[in-house]
Structure formats: structure tokens, C-alpha cells
Coordinates of C-alpha atoms in Angstrom, one line a residue:
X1338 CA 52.1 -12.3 76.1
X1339 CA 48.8 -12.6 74.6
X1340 CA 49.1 -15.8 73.2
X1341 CA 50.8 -19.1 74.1
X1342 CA 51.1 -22.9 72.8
X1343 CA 48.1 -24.5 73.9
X1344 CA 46.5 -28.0 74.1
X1345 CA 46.9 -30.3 70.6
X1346 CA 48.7 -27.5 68.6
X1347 CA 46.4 -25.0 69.3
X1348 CA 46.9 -21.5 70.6
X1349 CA 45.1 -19.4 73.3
X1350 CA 44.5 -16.8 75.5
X1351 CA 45.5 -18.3 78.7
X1352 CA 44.4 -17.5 82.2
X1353 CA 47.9 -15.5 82.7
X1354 CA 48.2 -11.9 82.2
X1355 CA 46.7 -12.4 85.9
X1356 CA 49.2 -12.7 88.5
X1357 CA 49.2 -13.4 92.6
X1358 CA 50.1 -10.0 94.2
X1359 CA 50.9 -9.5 97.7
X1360 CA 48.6 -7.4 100.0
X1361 CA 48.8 -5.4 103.1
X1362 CA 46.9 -7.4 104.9
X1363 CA 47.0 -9.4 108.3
X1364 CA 46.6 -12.8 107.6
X1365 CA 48.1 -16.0 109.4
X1366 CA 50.1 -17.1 106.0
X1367 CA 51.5 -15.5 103.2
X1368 CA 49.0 -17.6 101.2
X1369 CA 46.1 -15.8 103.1
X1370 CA 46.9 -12.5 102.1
X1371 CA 47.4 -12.8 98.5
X1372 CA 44.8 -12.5 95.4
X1373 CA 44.6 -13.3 91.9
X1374 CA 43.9 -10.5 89.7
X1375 CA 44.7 -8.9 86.3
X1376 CA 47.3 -6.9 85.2
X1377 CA 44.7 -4.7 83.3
X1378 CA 41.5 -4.7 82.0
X1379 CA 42.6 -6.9 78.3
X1380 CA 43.3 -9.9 80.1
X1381 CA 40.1 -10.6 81.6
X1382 CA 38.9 -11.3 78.0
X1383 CA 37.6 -14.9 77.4
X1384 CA 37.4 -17.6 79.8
X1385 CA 33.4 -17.2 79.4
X1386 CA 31.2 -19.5 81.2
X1387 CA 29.1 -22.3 79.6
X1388 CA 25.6 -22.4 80.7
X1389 CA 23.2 -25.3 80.6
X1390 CA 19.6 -23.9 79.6
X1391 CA 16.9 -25.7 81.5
X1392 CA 13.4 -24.2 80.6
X1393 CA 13.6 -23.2 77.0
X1394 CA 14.6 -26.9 76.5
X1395 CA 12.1 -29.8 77.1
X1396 CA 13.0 -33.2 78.9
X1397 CA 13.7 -35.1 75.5
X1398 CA 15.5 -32.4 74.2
X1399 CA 19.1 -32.5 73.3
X1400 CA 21.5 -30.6 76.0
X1401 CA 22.0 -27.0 74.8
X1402 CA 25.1 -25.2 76.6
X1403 CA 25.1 -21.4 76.1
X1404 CA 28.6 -19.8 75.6
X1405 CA 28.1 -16.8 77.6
X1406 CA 29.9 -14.0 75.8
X1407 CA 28.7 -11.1 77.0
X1408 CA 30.5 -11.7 80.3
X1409 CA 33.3 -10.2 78.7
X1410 CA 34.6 -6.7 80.0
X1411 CA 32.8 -4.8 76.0
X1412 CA 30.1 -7.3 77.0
X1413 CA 30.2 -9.3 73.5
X1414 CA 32.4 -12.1 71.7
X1415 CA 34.2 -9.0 69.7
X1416 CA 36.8 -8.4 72.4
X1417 CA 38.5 -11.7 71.9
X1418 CA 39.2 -10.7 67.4
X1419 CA 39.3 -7.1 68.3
X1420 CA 42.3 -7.9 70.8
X1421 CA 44.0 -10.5 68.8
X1422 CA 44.1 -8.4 65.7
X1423 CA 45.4 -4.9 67.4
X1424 CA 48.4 -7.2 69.3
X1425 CA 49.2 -9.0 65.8
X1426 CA 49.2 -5.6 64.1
X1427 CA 51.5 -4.2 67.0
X1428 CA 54.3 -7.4 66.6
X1429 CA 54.4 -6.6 62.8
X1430 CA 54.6 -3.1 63.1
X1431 CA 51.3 -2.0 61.5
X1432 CA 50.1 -0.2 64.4
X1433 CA 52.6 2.2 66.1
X1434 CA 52.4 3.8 69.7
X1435 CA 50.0 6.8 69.5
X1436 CA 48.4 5.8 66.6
X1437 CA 44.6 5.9 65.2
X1438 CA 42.1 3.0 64.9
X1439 CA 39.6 3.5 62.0
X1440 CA 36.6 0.4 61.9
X1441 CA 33.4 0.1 60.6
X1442 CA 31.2 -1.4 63.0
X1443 CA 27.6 -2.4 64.7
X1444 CA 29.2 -1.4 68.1
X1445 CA 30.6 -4.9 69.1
X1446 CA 33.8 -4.8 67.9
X1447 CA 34.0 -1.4 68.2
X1448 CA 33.6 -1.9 72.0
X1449 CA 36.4 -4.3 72.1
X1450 CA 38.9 -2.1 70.6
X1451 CA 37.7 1.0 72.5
X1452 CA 38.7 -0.8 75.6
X1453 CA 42.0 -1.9 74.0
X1454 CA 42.9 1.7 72.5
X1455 CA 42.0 2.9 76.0
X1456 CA 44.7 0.6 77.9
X1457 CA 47.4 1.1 75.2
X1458 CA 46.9 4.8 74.4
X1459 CA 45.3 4.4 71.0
X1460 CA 42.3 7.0 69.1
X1461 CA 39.4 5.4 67.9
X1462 CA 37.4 6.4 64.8
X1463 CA 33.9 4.2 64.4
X1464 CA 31.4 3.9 61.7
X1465 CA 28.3 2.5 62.5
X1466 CA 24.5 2.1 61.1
X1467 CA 22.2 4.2 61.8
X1468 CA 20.2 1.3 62.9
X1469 CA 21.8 0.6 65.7
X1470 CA 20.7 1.2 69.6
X1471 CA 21.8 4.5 70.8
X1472 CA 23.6 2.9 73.8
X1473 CA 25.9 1.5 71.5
X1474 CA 26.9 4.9 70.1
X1475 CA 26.4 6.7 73.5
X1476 CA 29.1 4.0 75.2
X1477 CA 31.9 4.2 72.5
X1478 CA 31.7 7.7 73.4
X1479 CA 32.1 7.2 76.7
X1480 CA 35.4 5.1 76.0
X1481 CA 36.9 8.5 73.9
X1482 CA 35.9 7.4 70.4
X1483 CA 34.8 9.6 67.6
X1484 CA 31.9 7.9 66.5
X1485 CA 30.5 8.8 62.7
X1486 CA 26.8 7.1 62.0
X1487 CA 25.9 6.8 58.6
X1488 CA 22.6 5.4 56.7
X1489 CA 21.1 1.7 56.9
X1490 CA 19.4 1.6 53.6
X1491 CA 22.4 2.3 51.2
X1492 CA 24.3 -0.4 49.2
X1493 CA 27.6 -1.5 50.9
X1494 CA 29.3 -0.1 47.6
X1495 CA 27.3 3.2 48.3
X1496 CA 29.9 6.0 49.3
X1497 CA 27.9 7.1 52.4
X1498 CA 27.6 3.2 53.7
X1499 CA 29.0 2.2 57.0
X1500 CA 31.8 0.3 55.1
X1501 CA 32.8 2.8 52.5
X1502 CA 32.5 5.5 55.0
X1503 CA 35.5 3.7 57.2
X1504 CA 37.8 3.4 54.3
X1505 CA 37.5 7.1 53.4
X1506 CA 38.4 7.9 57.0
X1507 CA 41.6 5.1 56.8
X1508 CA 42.7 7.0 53.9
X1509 CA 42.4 10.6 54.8
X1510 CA 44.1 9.8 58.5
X1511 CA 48.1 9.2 58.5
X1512 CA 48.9 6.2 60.0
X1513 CA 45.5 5.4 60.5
X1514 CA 45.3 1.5 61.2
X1515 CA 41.8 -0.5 60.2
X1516 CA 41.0 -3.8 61.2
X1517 CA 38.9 -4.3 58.3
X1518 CA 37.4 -7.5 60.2
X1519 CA 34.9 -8.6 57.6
X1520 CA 37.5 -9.4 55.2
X1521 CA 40.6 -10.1 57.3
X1522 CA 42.2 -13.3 57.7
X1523 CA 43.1 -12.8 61.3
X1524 CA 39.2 -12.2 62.6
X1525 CA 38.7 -16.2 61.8
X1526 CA 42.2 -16.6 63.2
X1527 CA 41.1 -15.4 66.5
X1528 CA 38.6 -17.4 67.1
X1529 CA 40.1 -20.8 65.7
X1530 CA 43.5 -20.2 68.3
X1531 CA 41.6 -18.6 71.1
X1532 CA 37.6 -19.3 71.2
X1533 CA 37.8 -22.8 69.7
X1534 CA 39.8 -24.5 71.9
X1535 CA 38.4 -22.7 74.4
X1536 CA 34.7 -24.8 74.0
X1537 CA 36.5 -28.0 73.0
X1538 CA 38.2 -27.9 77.0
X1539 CA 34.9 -26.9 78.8
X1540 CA 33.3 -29.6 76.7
X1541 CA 35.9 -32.0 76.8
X1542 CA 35.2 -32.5 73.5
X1543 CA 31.5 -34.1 74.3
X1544 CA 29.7 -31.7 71.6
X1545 CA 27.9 -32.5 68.7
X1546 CA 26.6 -29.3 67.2
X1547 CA 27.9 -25.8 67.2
X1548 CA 25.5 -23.3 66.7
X1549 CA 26.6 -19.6 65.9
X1550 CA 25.2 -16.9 64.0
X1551 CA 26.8 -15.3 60.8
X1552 CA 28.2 -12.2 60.8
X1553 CA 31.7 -11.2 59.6
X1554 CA 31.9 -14.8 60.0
X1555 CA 35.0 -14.7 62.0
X1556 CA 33.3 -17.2 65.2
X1557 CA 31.8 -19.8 63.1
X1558 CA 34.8 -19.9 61.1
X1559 CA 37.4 -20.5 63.2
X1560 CA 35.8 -21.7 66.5
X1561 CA 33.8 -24.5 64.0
X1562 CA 36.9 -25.4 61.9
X1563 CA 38.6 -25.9 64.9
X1564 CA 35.7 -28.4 66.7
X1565 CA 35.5 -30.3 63.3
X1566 CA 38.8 -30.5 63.2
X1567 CA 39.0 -32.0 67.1
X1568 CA 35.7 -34.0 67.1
X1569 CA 34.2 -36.2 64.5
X1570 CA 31.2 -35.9 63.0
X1571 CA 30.0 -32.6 64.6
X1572 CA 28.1 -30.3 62.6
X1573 CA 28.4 -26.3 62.1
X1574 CA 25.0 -25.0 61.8
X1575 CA 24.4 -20.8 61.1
X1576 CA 21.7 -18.5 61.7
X1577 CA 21.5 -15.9 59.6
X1578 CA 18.5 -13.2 59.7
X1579 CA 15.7 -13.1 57.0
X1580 CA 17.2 -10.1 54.8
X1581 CA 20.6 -11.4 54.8
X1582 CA 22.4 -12.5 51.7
X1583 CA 24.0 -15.7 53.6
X1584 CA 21.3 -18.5 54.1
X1585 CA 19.9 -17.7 50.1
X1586 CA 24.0 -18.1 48.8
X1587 CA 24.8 -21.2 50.8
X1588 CA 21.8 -23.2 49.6
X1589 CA 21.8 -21.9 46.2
X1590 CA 25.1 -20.5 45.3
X1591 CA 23.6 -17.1 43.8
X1592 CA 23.1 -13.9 46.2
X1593 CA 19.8 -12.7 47.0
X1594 CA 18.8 -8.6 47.0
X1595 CA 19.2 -7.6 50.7
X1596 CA 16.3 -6.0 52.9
X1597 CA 16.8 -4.5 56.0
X1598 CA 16.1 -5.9 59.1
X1599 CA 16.1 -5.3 62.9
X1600 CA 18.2 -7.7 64.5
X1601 CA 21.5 -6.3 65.1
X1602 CA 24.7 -8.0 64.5
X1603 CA 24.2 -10.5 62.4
X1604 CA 23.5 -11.1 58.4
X1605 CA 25.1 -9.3 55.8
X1606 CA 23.8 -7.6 52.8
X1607 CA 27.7 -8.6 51.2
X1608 CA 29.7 -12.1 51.0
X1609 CA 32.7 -11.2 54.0
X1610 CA 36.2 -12.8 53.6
X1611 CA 36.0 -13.8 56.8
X1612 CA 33.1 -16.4 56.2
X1613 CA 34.5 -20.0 55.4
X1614 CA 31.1 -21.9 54.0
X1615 CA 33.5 -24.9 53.7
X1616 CA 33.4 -25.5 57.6
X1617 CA 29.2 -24.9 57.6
X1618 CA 27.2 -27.9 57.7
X1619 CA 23.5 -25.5 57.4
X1620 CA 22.6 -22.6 57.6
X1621 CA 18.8 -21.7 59.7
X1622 CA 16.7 -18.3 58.8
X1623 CA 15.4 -16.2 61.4
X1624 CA 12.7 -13.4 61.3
X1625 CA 13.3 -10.4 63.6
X1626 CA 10.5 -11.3 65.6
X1627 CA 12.0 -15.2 66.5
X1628 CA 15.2 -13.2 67.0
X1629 CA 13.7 -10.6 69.9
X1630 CA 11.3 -13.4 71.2
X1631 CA 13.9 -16.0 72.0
X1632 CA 16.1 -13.3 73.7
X1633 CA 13.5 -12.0 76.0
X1634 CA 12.1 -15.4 77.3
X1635 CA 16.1 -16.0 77.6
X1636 CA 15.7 -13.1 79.7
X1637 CA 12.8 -14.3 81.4
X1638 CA 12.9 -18.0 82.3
X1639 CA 16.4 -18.3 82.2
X1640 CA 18.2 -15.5 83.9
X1641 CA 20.1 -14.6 80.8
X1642 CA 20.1 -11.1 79.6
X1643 CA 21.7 -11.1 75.9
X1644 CA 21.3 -9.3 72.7
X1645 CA 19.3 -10.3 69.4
X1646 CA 21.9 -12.1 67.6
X1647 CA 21.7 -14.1 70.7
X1648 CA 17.9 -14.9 70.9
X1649 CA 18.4 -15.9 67.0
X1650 CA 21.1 -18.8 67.7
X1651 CA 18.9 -19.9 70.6
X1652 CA 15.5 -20.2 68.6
X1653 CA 17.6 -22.0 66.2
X1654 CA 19.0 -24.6 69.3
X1655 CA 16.1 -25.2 70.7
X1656 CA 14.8 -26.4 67.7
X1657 CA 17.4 -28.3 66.9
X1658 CA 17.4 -30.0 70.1
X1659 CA 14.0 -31.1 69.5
X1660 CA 15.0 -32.2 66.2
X1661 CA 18.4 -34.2 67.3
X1662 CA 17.0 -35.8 70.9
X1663 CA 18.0 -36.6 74.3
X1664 CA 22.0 -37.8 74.6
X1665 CA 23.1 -35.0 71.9
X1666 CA 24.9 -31.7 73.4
X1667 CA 24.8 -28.5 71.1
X1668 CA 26.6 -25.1 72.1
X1669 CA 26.0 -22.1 71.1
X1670 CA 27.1 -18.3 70.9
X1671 CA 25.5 -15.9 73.0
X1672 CA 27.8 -12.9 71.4
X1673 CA 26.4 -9.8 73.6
X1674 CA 24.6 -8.3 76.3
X1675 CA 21.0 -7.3 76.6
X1676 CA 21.9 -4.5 78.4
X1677 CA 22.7 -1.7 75.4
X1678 CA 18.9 -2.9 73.7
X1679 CA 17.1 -1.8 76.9
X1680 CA 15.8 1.0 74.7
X1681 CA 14.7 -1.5 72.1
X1682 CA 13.7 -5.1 72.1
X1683 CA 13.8 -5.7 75.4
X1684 CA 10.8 -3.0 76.0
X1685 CA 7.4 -3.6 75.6
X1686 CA 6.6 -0.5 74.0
X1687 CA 9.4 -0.7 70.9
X1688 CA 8.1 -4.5 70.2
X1689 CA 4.5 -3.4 70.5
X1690 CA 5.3 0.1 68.0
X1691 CA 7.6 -2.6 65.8
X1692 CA 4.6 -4.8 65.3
X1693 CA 6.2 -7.6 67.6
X1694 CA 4.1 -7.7 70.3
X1695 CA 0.9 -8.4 69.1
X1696 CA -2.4 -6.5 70.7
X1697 CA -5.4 -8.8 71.8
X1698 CA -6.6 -9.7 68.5
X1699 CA -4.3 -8.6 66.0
X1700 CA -4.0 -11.8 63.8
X1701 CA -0.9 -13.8 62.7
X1702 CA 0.0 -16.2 59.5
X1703 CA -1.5 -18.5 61.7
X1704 CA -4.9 -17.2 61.4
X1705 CA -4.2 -17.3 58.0
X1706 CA -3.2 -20.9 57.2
X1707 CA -6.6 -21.8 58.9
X1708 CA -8.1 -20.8 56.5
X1709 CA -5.8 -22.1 53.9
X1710 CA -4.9 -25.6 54.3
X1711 CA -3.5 -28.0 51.9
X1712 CA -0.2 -29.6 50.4
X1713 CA 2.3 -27.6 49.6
X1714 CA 3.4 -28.0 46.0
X1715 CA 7.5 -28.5 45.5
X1716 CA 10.1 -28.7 42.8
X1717 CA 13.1 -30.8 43.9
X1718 CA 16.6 -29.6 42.3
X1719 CA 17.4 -31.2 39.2
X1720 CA 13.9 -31.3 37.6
X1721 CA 13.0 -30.3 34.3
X1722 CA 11.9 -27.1 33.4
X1723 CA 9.0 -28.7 31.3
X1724 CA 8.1 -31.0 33.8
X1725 CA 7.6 -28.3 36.5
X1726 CA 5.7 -25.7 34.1
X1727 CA 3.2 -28.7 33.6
X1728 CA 3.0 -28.7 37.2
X1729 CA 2.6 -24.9 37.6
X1730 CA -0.3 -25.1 34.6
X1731 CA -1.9 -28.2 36.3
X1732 CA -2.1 -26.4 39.7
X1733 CA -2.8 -22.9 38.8
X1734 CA 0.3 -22.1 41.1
X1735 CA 3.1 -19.5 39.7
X1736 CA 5.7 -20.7 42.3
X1737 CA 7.2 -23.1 43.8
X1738 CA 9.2 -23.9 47.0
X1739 CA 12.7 -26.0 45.5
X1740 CA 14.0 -28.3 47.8
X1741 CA 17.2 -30.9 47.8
X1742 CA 16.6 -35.1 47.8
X1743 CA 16.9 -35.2 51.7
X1744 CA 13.3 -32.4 51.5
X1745 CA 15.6 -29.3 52.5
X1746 CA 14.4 -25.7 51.5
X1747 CA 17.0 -24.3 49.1
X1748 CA 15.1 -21.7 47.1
X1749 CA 11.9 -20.6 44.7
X1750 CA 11.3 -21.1 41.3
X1751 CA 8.9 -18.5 39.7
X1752 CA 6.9 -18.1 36.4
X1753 CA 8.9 -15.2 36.0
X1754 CA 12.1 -16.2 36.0
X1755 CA 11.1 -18.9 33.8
X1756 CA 10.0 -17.0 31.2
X1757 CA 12.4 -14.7 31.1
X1758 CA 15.3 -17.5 31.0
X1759 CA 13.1 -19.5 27.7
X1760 CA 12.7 -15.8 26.0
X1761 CA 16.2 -15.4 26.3
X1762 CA 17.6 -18.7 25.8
X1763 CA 19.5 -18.9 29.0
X1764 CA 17.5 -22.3 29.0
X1765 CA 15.3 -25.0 27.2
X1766 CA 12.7 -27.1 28.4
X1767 CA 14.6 -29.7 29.1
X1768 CA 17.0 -28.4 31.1
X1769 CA 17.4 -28.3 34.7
X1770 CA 15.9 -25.6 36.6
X1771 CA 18.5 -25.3 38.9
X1772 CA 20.4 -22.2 37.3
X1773 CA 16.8 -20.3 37.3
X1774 CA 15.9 -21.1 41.2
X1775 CA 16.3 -18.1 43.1
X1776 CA 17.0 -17.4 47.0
X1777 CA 14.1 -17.7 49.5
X1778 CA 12.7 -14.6 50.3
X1779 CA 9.8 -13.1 53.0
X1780 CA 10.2 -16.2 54.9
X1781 CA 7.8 -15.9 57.6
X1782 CA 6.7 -18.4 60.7
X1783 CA 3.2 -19.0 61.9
X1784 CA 3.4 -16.2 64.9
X1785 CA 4.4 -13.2 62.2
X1786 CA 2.0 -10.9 62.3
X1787 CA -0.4 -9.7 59.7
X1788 CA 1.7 -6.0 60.1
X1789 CA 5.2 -7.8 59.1
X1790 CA 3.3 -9.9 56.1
X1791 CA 1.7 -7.0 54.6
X1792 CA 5.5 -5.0 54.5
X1793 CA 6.3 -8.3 52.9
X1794 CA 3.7 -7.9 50.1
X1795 CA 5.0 -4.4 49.8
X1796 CA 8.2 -5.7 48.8
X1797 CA 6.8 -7.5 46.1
X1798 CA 7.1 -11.2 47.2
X1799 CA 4.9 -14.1 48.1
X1800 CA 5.1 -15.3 52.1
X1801 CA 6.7 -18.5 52.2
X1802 CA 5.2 -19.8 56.1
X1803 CA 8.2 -22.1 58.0
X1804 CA 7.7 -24.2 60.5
X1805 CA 11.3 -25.6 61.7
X1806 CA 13.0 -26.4 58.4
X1807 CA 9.6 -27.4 56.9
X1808 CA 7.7 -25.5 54.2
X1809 CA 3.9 -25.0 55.5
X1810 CA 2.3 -22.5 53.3
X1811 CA 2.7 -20.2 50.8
X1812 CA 0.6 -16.9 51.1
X1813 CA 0.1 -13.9 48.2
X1814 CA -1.3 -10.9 48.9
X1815 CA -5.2 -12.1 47.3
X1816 CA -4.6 -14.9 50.9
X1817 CA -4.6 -11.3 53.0
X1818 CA -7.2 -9.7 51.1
X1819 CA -9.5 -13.1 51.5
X1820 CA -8.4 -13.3 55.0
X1821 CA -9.6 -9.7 56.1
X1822 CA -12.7 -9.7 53.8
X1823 CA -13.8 -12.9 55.9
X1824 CA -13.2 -11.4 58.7
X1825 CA -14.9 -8.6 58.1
X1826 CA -18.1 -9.9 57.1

């Protein structure tokens, strides 16, 4: 069986579906010439290591543990919801012997259930981005699976997106099973019985902050409802990529317009089912560039070869163990393997054509804010709408960062929006301006280049410069301009 009672009322995937088999070997005891292995390929999924990271962190950092997920047989976290959800659709009779398996996917989960369809006889049909690496594609293949790629850039409503493409296929195929794990109760399910319990026994409950990035939302979901549920007073804290709708909705309750960006699964450009904000204590942006950067020095001074999504939880962790101290342990999510983004992040030449490693010279936001320094000017939620255009007029600014009582980032407020909500009378001067703040966008760090802020400009938005959770600068496309022309001279 896949599942069993486990420790406190919980339920996981235990060590069984391995049992001690007898070989032909001479050997003074029958104990000698036995082995523990698996019955087949499925139930070596989970049971990941934890891994203490010693060189990204600094001496009077907080421990960070990495949960080491691509050590799983698909190499990512996936295998563990992909698994639980085929087995629970089998017991209920959705999925019958010789069936088809339709998903949309960035090639993680789509992994997991290739190797499941593979043990138990299954077809696979996959929809994926046409963003993502070509090993990804090329390795469902190898498994058997029809793979159909479809375009990045389109709506998930659009007809050709990843999403909608799946559900045509579910339709047109008789007795065509979907997982439909960004909306399906049983992806957080997963991770609450199986993954959850899984950290809270390595850690023996020592843990105070569980970092994960956000995705379907199935792992932070489950695996942190379960650890707030089993220790007090930890915190959930998810990373979700600059682009993504998810960091903009749970600081300001309004979704944001979705860009596309590099970093592979994580972020959505939708609100999933599957994400629970009620178990999330914050949520951290990333840019790609933080994202690819973390993972390769993960590569490099740690021994750990993992995936994007991965070097974005860990930029986050490390920062937060600089924030939090010595004596605190956080644990995070590695949820793939670096090994199918040889072709991108982890070469040279990609980061270097993708404007993320910098030429000698080149130029950052840094460069930038030297020669722009000064206080940033805020709005804090629940100010007055006249009180803040007075500020606005007084400083010659036309936006302004909005942040909560405790000095936490939650959105912008522009002259625009302003005006249109007073012309319209969706608001009066002396109302708050919390219904007109609007989502942080073309969040940036010092270390972005000059290449990534000018494709912010083209996007029409000001820069807003980040440093940790703080708010250092804000840059318009006249601070560029300046910034060349003195450069030139």
C-alpha cells in the first residue's frame, strides 16, 4: 500500500514497498546474504535527505537545512503529488487499467507520472510551455509520452495556452484521466500526509521557518499547514518570481497583469486551487537573475546541483537567516535537479546571451543609485488620498512605494490611478487609498543589469530597487537616460 497511518494522525509514504529478499550468495548467515531493495521504481519516492548549507550561510546566520528533492527517481518534489493522486484515482475507480493520462505541465510533474504510467502500464499525454528546457521535453519522450508544447506568451484562458490545451486533449480522449494539479484538492493533500510529516521527523520538530516557493501551491500548502499545525509559532514564507501574480495578490488582495519570466517552475500568471494563502505567513519576490545566481553558487560552493525554483527559495533563506540570527533553523524546498537546465542557466553562454552574466563593465542598478541617493518617499496603508497627493505635489514624485505599519512593501500608488478613481468617483479625497494601490511591479535588486531595467521601461513601469524586504530606490526611465548621458560625457 502506498499509504499507511503515520506518526500523530498523520499519513505517509513509509519506507515499505521495499522488502529483504534472499540472494544467491555465499555468506556465513542468512542475514549476510540478504538486501533491502524496492519492489519497483515508485517506492523509492521520498525519504529525501536534509542538507545543512555551510558556505552560502555566514557564522551568525540562522541554520538553513535544504530538503533535497531532486534525489527523487523524476528528480523533483512532483513524484511524491503525481504518485499520490494516480493511486487515489485508481482506489476510486477514476483511472482504469490501460488508461490515458492527459496533464498540463512544466515537466516536473509530468516526470513523476511518466515514471508511474511506465510501471503501471498507463499513456501519457503532456502539455507544456514552450519556455521550458528542451531536456524536459526530450526526457518525457524518452519515458513514452506524447508531449504537445504550446506558446508562453498567451493568457491562461487563451485556447492555445498550456492549460486550455490539456483540457481539450481530456475531452477529445475516452477515458482520458487528468490530474488537473493546480486546482485539485489532492495535490495539497499529498504533501500534507506524505511531505509534511516527513520534515517534522528529520527535524524532530526543531524548525522555525519553512521556506518553499509557489507554484500550483500544492508543497507549501500542505507540507506548511501540516508544520504549523505540529509546531508553534513557525512561519510559512513563499517565493514567488517577479512576473507572477502571487506575491502582488497576497499583499494587496487584487491580481497584478502577468509578464513572463525565466525561471521555471514557479509563479503563476492565474490564482491555483491548490494555493491555501491562509497557511502563508509572507510571501518574498525574486528576479530571474537572484533565481539562476543562487542555484549556481549552490552548484558551486555547495555541491548541490538543483533547478531555478530552487536557487529562488535559497536566495530567499539566506536572507532570512541573516534576518532571523543564530539559534533559528529554516528548511527549505529544493524541488528539482540542475541537471535538465544544463542547456540553460547553468551555462555561461545562456546567462551571458540572457543579460545575466554581466561583461566587464556592463553596469547595474547599482551604478545607478550612486548616482541617485536619497530617502525614499512612502505611503503607508490607510492614508488619505489628499494627504498623499499633497505629498506627491510637494515632492514632484508621481508614485509612491505603500507599505503596512510594521514598514512591509505591499504595493504602489500612482498619479494615474488616482485620477482616474477621483474622475470617476470610485473615490474622494478623503478616503483611504487602499482600494487604488496597485501590485508592485519591475521590482529589481541592485545587481540587475542595465539590459533587464531597460525591458523594464519597455513595459511601461518605473524600477522599484529592493534590497532584502527594504525599498532603496525608485528609478524611471529619465534615471537611465541621466545615467548613460554621464557616462558618456
Amino acid at each position: 500500500m502506498f499509504l499507511e497511518d503515520g506518526p500523530a494522525g498523520g499519513w505517509y509514504r513509509p519506507a515499505p514497498g521495499r522488502r529483504r529478499i534472499r540472494l544467491g550468495l555465499a555468506a556465513e548467515s542468512p542475514q549476510e546474504a540478504t538486501m533491502d531493495i524496492h519492489e519497483n521504481i515508485l517506492s523509492a519516492i521520498g525519504h529525501t535527505p536534509l542538507v545543512k548549507l555551510n558556505k552560502l550561510v555566514g557564522p551568525n546566520d540562522a541554520t538553513v537545512l535544504v530538503k533535497c528533492e531532486f534525489m527523487n527517481p523524476g528528480a523533483s518534489i512532483k513524484d511524491r503529488m503525481a504518485l499520490y493522486i494516480i493511486e487515489k484515482a485508481e482506489r476510486e475507480g477514476k483511472l482504469k487499467p490501460g488508461g490515458t493520462i492527459v496533464e498540463n505541465t512544466s515537466g516536473n510533474t509530468g516526470m513523476g507520472v511518466a515514471l508511474a504510467a511506465a510501471v503501471k502500464g498507463y499513456k501519457c499525454i503532456f502539455t507544456m510551455p514552450d519556455k521550458m528546457s528542451l531536456e524536459k521535453i526530450n526526457r518525457l519522450k524518452a519515458l513514452g509520452a506524447q508531449v504537445v508544447v504550446t506558446p508562453t506568451n498567451v493568457p491562461a484562458e487563451d485556447p492555445r495556452s498550456y492549460y486550455e490545451t490539456a483540457k481539450r486533449i481530456h475531452r477529445e480522449t475516452p477515458g482520458a484521466f487528468m490530474l488537473n494539479q493546480y486546482h485539485n484538492p489532492d495535490n495539497i493533500e499529498a504533501h500534507y500526509k506524505i511531505t509534511g510529516p516527513e520534515i517534522y521527523e528529520q527535524t524532530e520538530g526543531k524548525v522555525d521557518y519553512f521556506v518553499s516557493g509557489l507554484g500550483t501551491g500544492g508543497t507549501m500548502s500542505g507540507a506548511g499547514k501540516y508544520l504549523k499545525e505540529k509546531v508553534p509559532g513557525l512561519k510559512n514564507v513563499g517565493v514567488d518570481p517577479v512576473g507572477s501574480v502571487y506575491e502582488g495578490y497576497f499583499k494587496t488582495g487584487k491580481l497584478s497583469t502577468p509578464h513572463v519570466y525565466k525561471v521555471e517552475g514557479i509563479g503563476e500568471d492565474m490564482l491555483c486551487g491548490a494555493m491555501d494563502f491562509k497557511v502563508v505567513d509572507d510571501v518574498r519576490q525574486v528576479d530571474d537573475k537572484q533565481c539562476f545566481v543562487a542555484a549556481r553558487r549552490l552548484a558551486r560552493e555547495e555541491g548541490i546541483f538543483a533547478g531555478g525554483s530552487a536557487g529562488a527559495a535559497v536566495h530567499v533563506a539566506v536572507q532570512l537567516a541573516k534576518e532571523v540570527g543564530k539559534g533559528k533553523t529554516i528548511v527549505v524546498v529544493l524541488p528539482d535537479s540542475g541537471m535538465v537546465y544544463i542547456s540553460k542557466f547553468h551555462s555561461d553562454e545562456w546567462m551571458r546571451d540572457n543579460g545575466f552574466l554581466e561583461e566587464k563593465g556592463a553596469g547595474t542598478v547599482r551604478d545607478i543609485l550612486g548616482d541617485k541617493r536619497g530617502e525614499v518617499r512612502t505611503a503607508r496603508k490607510g492614508d488619505r488620498v489628499d494627504l498623499v497627493v499633497e505629498q506627491m505635489r510637494q515632492h514632484g514624485i508621481s508614485q509612491m512605494p505603500v507599505l503596512t505599519p510594521e514598514g512591509q512593501a505591499v504595493g504602489m500608488i500612482h498619479e494615474y490611478d488616482l485620477l482616474n478613481s477621483l474622475v470617476a468617483n470610485k473615490a474622494r479625497f478623503s478616503d483611504s487609498i487602499d482600494a487604488i494601490v496597485a501590485p508592485l511591479q519591475g521590482v529589481v535588486s541592485p545587481d540587475t543589469s542595465l539590459n533587464r531595467l531597460r525591458e523594464i521601461f519597455a513595459q511601461d513601469n518605473v524600477a522599484v530597487v529592493k534590497e532584502g524586504e527594504k525599498i532603496i530606490g525608485i528609478l524611471t526611465k529619465i534615471d537611465l537616460i541621466d545615467h548613460l548621458h554621464r557616462n558618456a560625457a
